[in-house]
Amino acid sequence: MKPVLDHKKLQGLRAVLGQEKCDAALNRFRDELGTCLSAIEAGTPERAESAHRLAGVAGLLGFDDLEDHSRQFLAAVHQSDGDIASSTDALVQAAHRVEAELAQRALSNRGPVS
């Protein structure tokens, strides 16, 4: 399993965007993560769109494990013989690890993610 967060990738993004914009992006992602996760867990028609959004933003911010599981979920949804249940479980677990990482960082007064 990959680490929850690629710190170097996030640091690179901070260097480009600056601290304030990067923190704002992380806060928006935290909110969007909950919304997308709800759609995926509920099996709504928007679940593929939600996984697509998660994959893109998670990868940009350094949450590579979540990006990978989101892409695997998308592949399962689009294949007639895809194992959607297993892919959903793996994606949900990866999302919960990201939520825990974000919460831990916020509680330790280091901002959303450092």
Tab-separated table of N, CA, C and O in Angstrom:
chain	number	residue	atom	x	y	z
A	1	MET	N	0.845	-1.172	0.000
A	1	MET	CA	0.000	0.000	0.000
A	1	MET	C	0.897	1.242	0.000
A	1	MET	O	1.885	1.315	0.721
A	2	LYS	N	0.520	2.221	-0.785
A	2	LYS	CA	1.243	3.485	-0.834
A	2	LYS	C	0.977	4.291	0.431
A	2	LYS	O	-0.045	4.113	1.079
A	3	PRO	N	1.887	5.219	0.740
A	3	PRO	CA	1.601	6.123	1.853
A	3	PRO	C	0.336	6.938	1.547
A	3	PRO	O	-0.011	7.142	0.382
A	4	VAL	N	-0.321	7.400	2.584
A	4	VAL	CA	-1.544	8.188	2.398
A	4	VAL	C	-1.226	9.471	1.644
A	4	VAL	O	-1.981	9.880	0.757
A	5	LEU	N	-0.110	10.106	1.962
A	5	LEU	CA	0.231	11.397	1.386
A	5	LEU	C	1.675	11.413	0.912
A	5	LEU	O	2.584	11.023	1.644
A	6	ASP	N	1.880	11.878	-0.307
A	6	ASP	CA	3.215	12.133	-0.844
A	6	ASP	C	3.568	13.571	-0.457
A	6	ASP	O	3.135	14.523	-1.104
A	7	HIS	N	4.324	13.717	0.609
A	7	HIS	CA	4.633	15.043	1.151
A	7	HIS	C	5.411	15.904	0.163
A	7	HIS	O	5.211	17.119	0.112
A	8	LYS	N	6.289	15.303	-0.622
A	8	LYS	CA	7.070	16.067	-1.601
A	8	LYS	C	6.166	16.677	-2.666
A	8	LYS	O	6.380	17.811	-3.091
A	9	LYS	N	5.177	15.935	-3.096
A	9	LYS	CA	4.255	16.457	-4.106
A	9	LYS	C	3.476	17.647	-3.547
A	9	LYS	O	3.314	18.665	-4.213
A	10	LEU	N	3.023	17.519	-2.310
A	10	LEU	CA	2.289	18.620	-1.693
A	10	LEU	C	3.198	19.832	-1.484
A	10	LEU	O	2.781	20.961	-1.716
A	11	GLN	N	4.420	19.603	-1.081
A	11	GLN	CA	5.361	20.708	-0.905
A	11	GLN	C	5.622	21.425	-2.223
A	11	GLN	O	5.732	22.651	-2.263
A	12	GLY	N	5.706	20.674	-3.301
A	12	GLY	CA	5.886	21.272	-4.623
A	12	GLY	C	4.702	22.139	-5.006
A	12	GLY	O	4.868	23.226	-5.575
A	13	LEU	N	3.520	21.661	-4.694
A	13	LEU	CA	2.316	22.439	-4.984
A	13	LEU	C	2.305	23.715	-4.148
A	13	LEU	O	1.962	24.788	-4.653
A	14	ARG	N	2.703	23.602	-2.894
A	14	ARG	CA	2.788	24.791	-2.029
A	14	ARG	C	3.766	25.810	-2.583
A	14	ARG	O	3.538	27.011	-2.488
A	15	ALA	N	4.862	25.331	-3.119
A	15	ALA	CA	5.869	26.231	-3.674
A	15	ALA	C	5.315	27.002	-4.872
A	15	ALA	O	5.642	28.164	-5.077
A	16	VAL	N	4.455	26.368	-5.628
A	16	VAL	CA	3.862	27.007	-6.808
A	16	VAL	C	2.702	27.925	-6.419
A	16	VAL	O	2.617	29.066	-6.877
A	17	LEU	N	1.803	27.428	-5.577
A	17	LEU	CA	0.585	28.174	-5.242
A	17	LEU	C	0.747	29.132	-4.070
A	17	LEU	O	-0.005	30.106	-3.966
A	18	GLY	N	1.630	28.817	-3.167
A	18	GLY	CA	1.727	29.549	-1.914
A	18	GLY	C	0.917	28.848	-0.846
A	18	GLY	O	0.008	28.056	-1.138
A	19	GLN	N	1.251	29.156	0.396
A	19	GLN	CA	0.634	28.485	1.543
A	19	GLN	C	-0.887	28.686	1.587
A	19	GLN	O	-1.647	27.740	1.766
A	20	GLU	N	-1.325	29.918	1.436
A	20	GLU	CA	-2.749	30.229	1.586
A	20	GLU	C	-3.612	29.521	0.543
A	20	GLU	O	-4.633	28.911	0.880
A	21	LYS	N	-3.205	29.570	-0.715
A	21	LYS	CA	-3.988	28.924	-1.772
A	21	LYS	C	-3.946	27.408	-1.655
A	21	LYS	O	-4.937	26.729	-1.919
A	22	CYS	N	-2.819	26.889	-1.245
A	22	CYS	CA	-2.706	25.440	-1.074
A	22	CYS	C	-3.610	24.967	0.063
A	22	CYS	O	-4.319	23.970	-0.073
A	23	ASP	N	-3.599	25.698	1.172
A	23	ASP	CA	-4.476	25.341	2.287
A	23	ASP	C	-5.945	25.436	1.888
A	23	ASP	O	-6.752	24.589	2.275
A	24	ALA	N	-6.290	26.440	1.107
A	24	ALA	CA	-7.671	26.581	0.638
A	24	ALA	C	-8.055	25.391	-0.248
A	24	ALA	O	-9.168	24.865	-0.143
A	25	ALA	N	-7.131	24.956	-1.095
A	25	ALA	CA	-7.396	23.795	-1.962
A	25	ALA	C	-7.602	22.537	-1.125
A	25	ALA	O	-8.481	21.719	-1.408
A	26	LEU	N	-6.801	22.369	-0.086
A	26	LEU	CA	-6.954	21.211	0.800
A	26	LEU	C	-8.294	21.246	1.537
A	26	LEU	O	-8.946	20.205	1.694
A	27	ASN	N	-8.707	22.419	1.967
A	27	ASN	CA	-10.005	22.544	2.644
A	27	ASN	C	-11.157	22.218	1.701
A	27	ASN	O	-12.105	21.525	2.085
A	28	ARG	N	-11.079	22.711	0.465
A	28	ARG	CA	-12.119	22.389	-0.526
A	28	ARG	C	-12.133	20.892	-0.805
A	28	ARG	O	-13.183	20.277	-0.938
A	29	PHE	N	-10.942	20.303	-0.893
A	29	PHE	CA	-10.849	18.870	-1.150
A	29	PHE	C	-11.470	18.067	-0.012
A	29	PHE	O	-12.176	17.091	-0.251
A	30	ARG	N	-11.210	18.476	1.219
A	30	ARG	CA	-11.790	17.780	2.374
A	30	ARG	C	-13.312	17.776	2.276
A	30	ARG	O	-13.960	16.752	2.490
A	31	ASP	N	-13.894	18.921	1.922
A	31	ASP	CA	-15.348	19.007	1.776
A	31	ASP	C	-15.846	18.151	0.610
A	31	ASP	O	-16.850	17.444	0.729
A	32	GLU	N	-15.136	18.230	-0.515
A	32	GLU	CA	-15.538	17.466	-1.694
A	32	GLU	C	-15.373	15.969	-1.463
A	32	GLU	O	-16.170	15.166	-1.958
A	33	LEU	N	-14.366	15.586	-0.705
A	33	LEU	CA	-14.142	14.175	-0.398
A	33	LEU	C	-15.372	13.569	0.264
A	33	LEU	O	-15.826	12.494	-0.118
A	34	GLY	N	-15.933	14.272	1.232
A	34	GLY	CA	-17.133	13.773	1.905
A	34	GLY	C	-18.316	13.630	0.961
A	34	GLY	O	-19.025	12.619	0.981
A	35	THR	N	-18.508	14.622	0.109
A	35	THR	CA	-19.612	14.592	-0.856
A	35	THR	C	-19.439	13.443	-1.847
A	35	THR	O	-20.381	12.689	-2.122
A	36	CYS	N	-18.235	13.310	-2.393
A	36	CYS	CA	-17.966	12.251	-3.371
A	36	CYS	C	-18.087	10.875	-2.734
A	36	CYS	O	-18.650	9.948	-3.327
A	37	LEU	N	-17.577	10.749	-1.536
A	37	LEU	CA	-17.634	9.466	-0.840
A	37	LEU	C	-19.078	9.038	-0.591
A	37	LEU	O	-19.429	7.870	-0.764
A	38	SER	N	-19.923	9.981	-0.253
A	38	SER	CA	-21.344	9.671	-0.043
A	38	SER	C	-21.977	9.129	-1.319
A	38	SER	O	-22.728	8.151	-1.283
A	39	ALA	N	-21.678	9.762	-2.458
A	39	ALA	CA	-22.235	9.302	-3.737
A	39	ALA	C	-21.721	7.912	-4.097
A	39	ALA	O	-22.473	7.060	-4.583
A	40	ILE	N	-20.447	7.661	-3.838
A	40	ILE	CA	-19.857	6.367	-4.173
A	40	ILE	C	-20.431	5.267	-3.277
A	40	ILE	O	-20.827	4.204	-3.762
A	41	GLU	N	-20.502	5.526	-1.990
A	41	GLU	CA	-21.027	4.523	-1.060
A	41	GLU	C	-22.501	4.230	-1.318
A	41	GLU	O	-22.949	3.096	-1.148
A	42	ALA	N	-23.253	5.245	-1.733
A	42	ALA	CA	-24.677	5.059	-1.986
A	42	ALA	C	-24.946	4.427	-3.348
A	42	ALA	O	-26.069	4.005	-3.622
A	43	GLY	N	-23.931	4.357	-4.196
A	43	GLY	CA	-24.109	3.770	-5.520
A	43	GLY	C	-24.946	4.631	-6.443
A	43	GLY	O	-25.600	4.113	-7.353
A	44	THR	N	-24.914	5.937	-6.243
A	44	THR	CA	-25.711	6.838	-7.068
A	44	THR	C	-25.186	6.859	-8.502
A	44	THR	O	-24.036	6.473	-8.765
A	45	PRO	N	-26.012	7.326	-9.438
A	45	PRO	CA	-25.542	7.436	-10.826
A	45	PRO	C	-24.314	8.352	-10.965
A	45	PRO	O	-23.535	8.196	-11.899
A	46	GLU	N	-24.125	9.267	-10.019
A	46	GLU	CA	-22.998	10.200	-10.067
A	46	GLU	C	-21.706	9.600	-9.504
A	46	GLU	O	-20.686	10.277	-9.449
A	47	ARG	N	-21.742	8.341	-9.116
A	47	ARG	CA	-20.575	7.747	-8.456
A	47	ARG	C	-19.334	7.759	-9.347
A	47	ARG	O	-18.232	8.004	-8.865
A	48	ALA	N	-19.483	7.514	-10.643
A	48	ALA	CA	-18.316	7.530	-11.536
A	48	ALA	C	-17.757	8.939	-11.659
A	48	ALA	O	-16.538	9.137	-11.615
A	49	GLU	N	-18.623	9.924	-11.774
A	49	GLU	CA	-18.176	11.318	-11.838
A	49	GLU	C	-17.470	11.705	-10.545
A	49	GLU	O	-16.432	12.385	-10.559
A	50	SER	N	-17.997	11.261	-9.431
A	50	SER	CA	-17.376	11.555	-8.135
A	50	SER	C	-15.990	10.923	-8.041
A	50	SER	O	-15.033	11.557	-7.585
A	51	ALA	N	-15.856	9.690	-8.468
A	51	ALA	CA	-14.557	9.010	-8.432
A	51	ALA	C	-13.572	9.694	-9.376
A	51	ALA	O	-12.382	9.809	-9.062
A	52	HIS	N	-14.056	10.162	-10.500
A	52	HIS	CA	-13.200	10.881	-11.450
A	52	HIS	C	-12.663	12.171	-10.821
A	52	HIS	O	-11.473	12.483	-10.931
A	53	ARG	N	-13.536	12.913	-10.160
A	53	ARG	CA	-13.107	14.151	-9.482
A	53	ARG	C	-12.093	13.839	-8.387
A	53	ARG	O	-11.083	14.530	-8.244
A	54	LEU	N	-12.375	12.804	-7.614
A	54	LEU	CA	-11.434	12.425	-6.551
A	54	LEU	C	-10.067	12.064	-7.126
A	54	LEU	O	-9.043	12.487	-6.585
A	55	ALA	N	-10.055	11.293	-8.186
A	55	ALA	CA	-8.783	10.858	-8.776
A	55	ALA	C	-7.938	12.055	-9.188
A	55	ALA	O	-6.738	12.111	-8.888
A	56	GLY	N	-8.548	13.014	-9.846
A	56	GLY	CA	-7.802	14.170	-10.327
A	56	GLY	C	-7.262	15.036	-9.212
A	56	GLY	O	-6.075	15.374	-9.180
A	57	VAL	N	-8.105	15.386	-8.278
A	57	VAL	CA	-7.692	16.294	-7.211
A	57	VAL	C	-6.768	15.578	-6.226
A	57	VAL	O	-5.768	16.148	-5.782
A	58	ALA	N	-7.070	14.335	-5.903
A	58	ALA	CA	-6.217	13.586	-4.973
A	58	ALA	C	-4.796	13.478	-5.521
A	58	ALA	O	-3.826	13.687	-4.786
A	59	GLY	N	-4.675	13.187	-6.792
A	59	GLY	CA	-3.353	13.079	-7.401
A	59	GLY	C	-2.595	14.392	-7.380
A	59	GLY	O	-1.393	14.430	-7.110
A	60	LEU	N	-3.278	15.471	-7.633
A	60	LEU	CA	-2.663	16.799	-7.630
A	60	LEU	C	-2.133	17.168	-6.248
A	60	LEU	O	-1.043	17.729	-6.111
A	61	LEU	N	-2.880	16.816	-5.216
A	61	LEU	CA	-2.516	17.182	-3.851
A	61	LEU	C	-1.520	16.221	-3.200
A	61	LEU	O	-0.975	16.523	-2.153
A	62	GLY	N	-1.306	15.072	-3.812
A	62	GLY	CA	-0.348	14.120	-3.263
A	62	GLY	C	-0.964	12.911	-2.587
A	62	GLY	O	-0.253	12.119	-1.964
A	63	PHE	N	-2.263	12.750	-2.703
A	63	PHE	CA	-2.934	11.581	-2.126
A	63	PHE	C	-2.998	10.483	-3.197
A	63	PHE	O	-4.064	10.135	-3.713
A	64	ASP	N	-1.824	9.939	-3.516
A	64	ASP	CA	-1.685	9.014	-4.639
A	64	ASP	C	-2.436	7.703	-4.440
A	64	ASP	O	-2.962	7.130	-5.393
A	65	ASP	N	-2.494	7.208	-3.209
A	65	ASP	CA	-3.208	5.965	-2.938
A	65	ASP	C	-4.697	6.135	-3.253
A	65	ASP	O	-5.310	5.280	-3.894
A	66	LEU	N	-5.259	7.259	-2.836
A	66	LEU	CA	-6.670	7.535	-3.134
A	66	LEU	C	-6.878	7.695	-4.632
A	66	LEU	O	-7.865	7.208	-5.180
A	67	GLU	N	-5.938	8.350	-5.295
A	67	GLU	CA	-6.039	8.486	-6.756
A	67	GLU	C	-6.076	7.112	-7.419
A	67	GLU	O	-6.931	6.850	-8.272
A	68	ASP	N	-5.173	6.226	-7.020
A	68	ASP	CA	-5.123	4.884	-7.615
A	68	ASP	C	-6.422	4.112	-7.386
A	68	ASP	O	-6.956	3.496	-8.308
A	69	HIS	N	-6.930	4.151	-6.165
A	69	HIS	CA	-8.168	3.420	-5.868
A	69	HIS	C	-9.363	4.038	-6.592
A	69	HIS	O	-10.277	3.309	-7.006
A	70	SER	N	-9.355	5.329	-6.777
A	70	SER	CA	-10.436	5.982	-7.534
A	70	SER	C	-10.412	5.528	-8.980
A	70	SER	O	-11.455	5.243	-9.577
A	71	ARG	N	-9.231	5.442	-9.557
A	71	ARG	CA	-9.108	5.002	-10.960
A	71	ARG	C	-9.481	3.529	-11.117
A	71	ARG	O	-10.105	3.141	-12.102
A	72	GLN	N	-9.113	2.704	-10.133
A	72	GLN	CA	-9.500	1.291	-10.180
A	72	GLN	C	-11.021	1.141	-10.077
A	72	GLN	O	-11.619	0.300	-10.756
A	73	PHE	N	-11.634	1.950	-9.249
A	73	PHE	CA	-13.088	1.949	-9.116
A	73	PHE	C	-13.732	2.341	-10.449
A	73	PHE	O	-14.682	1.696	-10.903
A	74	LEU	N	-13.215	3.397	-11.074
A	74	LEU	CA	-13.742	3.830	-12.373
A	74	LEU	C	-13.642	2.720	-13.408
A	74	LEU	O	-14.590	2.490	-14.168
A	75	ALA	N	-12.515	2.034	-13.430
A	75	ALA	CA	-12.342	0.930	-14.376
A	75	ALA	C	-13.365	-0.170	-14.109
A	75	ALA	O	-13.968	-0.709	-15.053
A	76	ALA	N	-13.602	-0.488	-12.846
A	76	ALA	CA	-14.577	-1.531	-12.507
A	76	ALA	C	-15.987	-1.124	-12.915
A	76	ALA	O	-16.754	-1.945	-13.422
A	77	VAL	N	-16.321	0.148	-12.720
A	77	VAL	CA	-17.659	0.635	-13.084
A	77	VAL	C	-17.875	0.543	-14.593
A	77	VAL	O	-18.968	0.196	-15.053
A	78	HIS	N	-16.822	0.816	-15.359
A	78	HIS	CA	-16.957	0.851	-16.820
A	78	HIS	C	-16.766	-0.503	-17.488
A	78	HIS	O	-17.010	-0.639	-18.689
A	79	GLN	N	-16.355	-1.525	-16.743
A	79	GLN	CA	-16.203	-2.860	-17.305
A	79	GLN	C	-17.416	-3.693	-16.941
A	79	GLN	O	-17.889	-3.652	-15.804
A	80	SER	N	-17.878	-4.453	-17.887
A	80	SER	CA	-19.059	-5.276	-17.613
A	80	SER	C	-18.772	-6.345	-16.563
A	80	SER	O	-19.669	-6.764	-15.842
A	81	ASP	N	-17.538	-6.794	-16.475
A	81	ASP	CA	-17.202	-7.824	-15.496
A	81	ASP	C	-16.364	-7.258	-14.344
A	81	ASP	O	-15.718	-7.999	-13.621
A	82	GLY	N	-16.420	-5.941	-14.148
A	82	GLY	CA	-15.642	-5.308	-13.085
A	82	GLY	C	-16.172	-5.655	-11.704
A	82	GLY	O	-17.376	-5.821	-11.501
A	83	ASP	N	-15.286	-5.780	-10.757
A	83	ASP	CA	-15.652	-6.088	-9.377
A	83	ASP	C	-15.913	-4.779	-8.639
A	83	ASP	O	-15.041	-4.242	-7.951
A	84	ILE	N	-17.116	-4.265	-8.794
A	84	ILE	CA	-17.466	-2.965	-8.239
A	84	ILE	C	-17.462	-2.999	-6.709
A	84	ILE	O	-16.981	-2.060	-6.070
A	85	ALA	N	-17.954	-4.057	-6.107
A	85	ALA	CA	-18.027	-4.130	-4.640
A	85	ALA	C	-16.639	-4.054	-4.019
A	85	ALA	O	-16.401	-3.287	-3.090
A	86	SER	N	-15.708	-4.821	-4.530
A	86	SER	CA	-14.348	-4.826	-4.006
A	86	SER	C	-13.668	-3.478	-4.245
A	86	SER	O	-12.978	-2.950	-3.363
A	87	SER	N	-13.867	-2.915	-5.420
A	87	SER	CA	-13.279	-1.615	-5.747
A	87	SER	C	-13.868	-0.511	-4.876
A	87	SER	O	-13.157	0.409	-4.465
A	88	THR	N	-15.156	-0.613	-4.600
A	88	THR	CA	-15.808	0.372	-3.729
A	88	THR	C	-15.217	0.300	-2.329
A	88	THR	O	-14.877	1.327	-1.742
A	89	ASP	N	-15.079	-0.904	-1.802
A	89	ASP	CA	-14.511	-1.078	-0.460
A	89	ASP	C	-13.101	-0.501	-0.378
A	89	ASP	O	-12.766	0.207	0.588
A	90	ALA	N	-12.282	-0.793	-1.368
A	90	ALA	CA	-10.902	-0.296	-1.363
A	90	ALA	C	-10.869	1.226	-1.459
A	90	ALA	O	-10.078	1.885	-0.776
A	91	LEU	N	-11.732	1.792	-2.290
A	91	LEU	CA	-11.795	3.247	-2.439
A	91	LEU	C	-12.263	3.907	-1.147
A	91	LEU	O	-11.689	4.905	-0.693
A	92	VAL	N	-13.275	3.351	-0.526
A	92	VAL	CA	-13.795	3.902	0.728
A	92	VAL	C	-12.723	3.849	1.822
A	92	VAL	O	-12.532	4.822	2.559
A	93	GLN	N	-12.002	2.753	1.901
A	93	GLN	CA	-10.933	2.643	2.896
A	93	GLN	C	-9.838	3.677	2.648
A	93	GLN	O	-9.344	4.317	3.590
A	94	ALA	N	-9.462	3.854	1.386
A	94	ALA	CA	-8.441	4.856	1.050
A	94	ALA	C	-8.937	6.260	1.399
A	94	ALA	O	-8.175	7.085	1.916
A	95	ALA	N	-10.206	6.529	1.130
A	95	ALA	CA	-10.778	7.844	1.447
A	95	ALA	C	-10.791	8.089	2.948
A	95	ALA	O	-10.485	9.200	3.401
A	96	HIS	N	-11.092	7.080	3.721
A	96	HIS	CA	-11.082	7.230	5.181
A	96	HIS	C	-9.666	7.485	5.708
A	96	HIS	O	-9.489	8.236	6.671
A	97	ARG	N	-8.673	6.871	5.077
A	97	ARG	CA	-7.288	7.144	5.483
A	97	ARG	C	-6.931	8.608	5.207
A	97	ARG	O	-6.259	9.255	6.016
A	98	VAL	N	-7.403	9.126	4.078
A	98	VAL	CA	-7.152	10.532	3.748
A	98	VAL	C	-7.876	11.433	4.738
A	98	VAL	O	-7.307	12.425	5.224
A	99	GLU	N	-9.129	11.114	5.048
A	99	GLU	CA	-9.870	11.914	6.029
A	99	GLU	C	-9.137	11.939	7.367
A	99	GLU	O	-9.037	12.993	8.011
A	100	ALA	N	-8.613	10.802	7.788
A	100	ALA	CA	-7.884	10.730	9.059
A	100	ALA	C	-6.609	11.568	8.996
A	100	ALA	O	-6.262	12.259	9.959
A	101	GLU	N	-5.917	11.514	7.880
A	101	GLU	CA	-4.702	12.322	7.705
A	101	GLU	C	-5.025	13.807	7.790
A	101	GLU	O	-4.342	14.569	8.483
A	102	LEU	N	-6.076	14.219	7.111
A	102	LEU	CA	-6.467	15.632	7.139
A	102	LEU	C	-6.889	16.060	8.538
A	102	LEU	O	-6.528	17.140	9.004
A	103	ALA	N	-7.637	15.217	9.224
A	103	ALA	CA	-8.093	15.534	10.581
A	103	ALA	C	-6.914	15.603	11.550
A	103	ALA	O	-6.840	16.502	12.390
A	104	GLN	N	-6.000	14.667	11.433
A	104	GLN	CA	-4.842	14.645	12.314
A	104	GLN	C	-4.008	15.908	12.125
A	104	GLN	O	-3.559	16.506	13.102
A	105	ARG	N	-3.805	16.305	10.902
A	105	ARG	CA	-3.012	17.501	10.620
A	105	ARG	C	-3.696	18.743	11.175
A	105	ARG	O	-3.039	19.616	11.724
A	106	ALA	N	-4.996	18.828	11.021
A	106	ALA	CA	-5.736	19.997	11.512
A	106	ALA	C	-5.687	20.064	13.034
A	106	ALA	O	-5.529	21.136	13.606
A	107	LEU	N	-5.800	18.922	13.705
A	107	LEU	CA	-5.786	18.890	15.171
A	107	LEU	C	-4.421	19.230	15.750
A	107	LEU	O	-4.321	19.763	16.848
A	108	SER	N	-3.382	18.940	15.001
A	108	SER	CA	-2.047	19.184	15.519
A	108	SER	C	-1.569	20.612	15.245
A	108	SER	O	-0.410	20.915	15.429
A	109	ASN	N	-2.506	21.476	14.805
A	109	ASN	CA	-2.207	22.881	14.551
A	109	ASN	C	-1.193	23.095	13.448
A	109	ASN	O	-0.539	24.116	13.393
A	110	ARG	N	-1.084	22.144	12.564
A	110	ARG	CA	-0.164	22.301	11.436
A	110	ARG	C	-0.936	22.665	10.185
A	110	ARG	O	-0.431	22.573	9.103
A	111	GLY	N	-2.160	23.082	10.329
A	111	GLY	CA	-2.972	23.387	9.166
A	111	GLY	C	-3.560	22.107	8.627
A	111	GLY	O	-3.385	21.040	9.200
A	112	PRO	N	-4.276	22.190	7.498
A	112	PRO	CA	-4.923	21.005	6.940
A	112	PRO	C	-3.944	19.862	6.667
A	112	PRO	O	-4.196	18.748	7.016
A	113	VAL	N	-2.817	20.153	6.053
A	113	VAL	CA	-1.809	19.148	5.786
A	113	VAL	C	-0.490	19.873	5.640
A	113	VAL	O	-0.407	20.869	4.942
A	114	SER	N	0.546	19.382	6.284
A	114	SER	CA	1.846	20.036	6.119
A	114	SER	C	2.849	19.078	5.530
A	114	SER	O	2.632	17.923	5.425
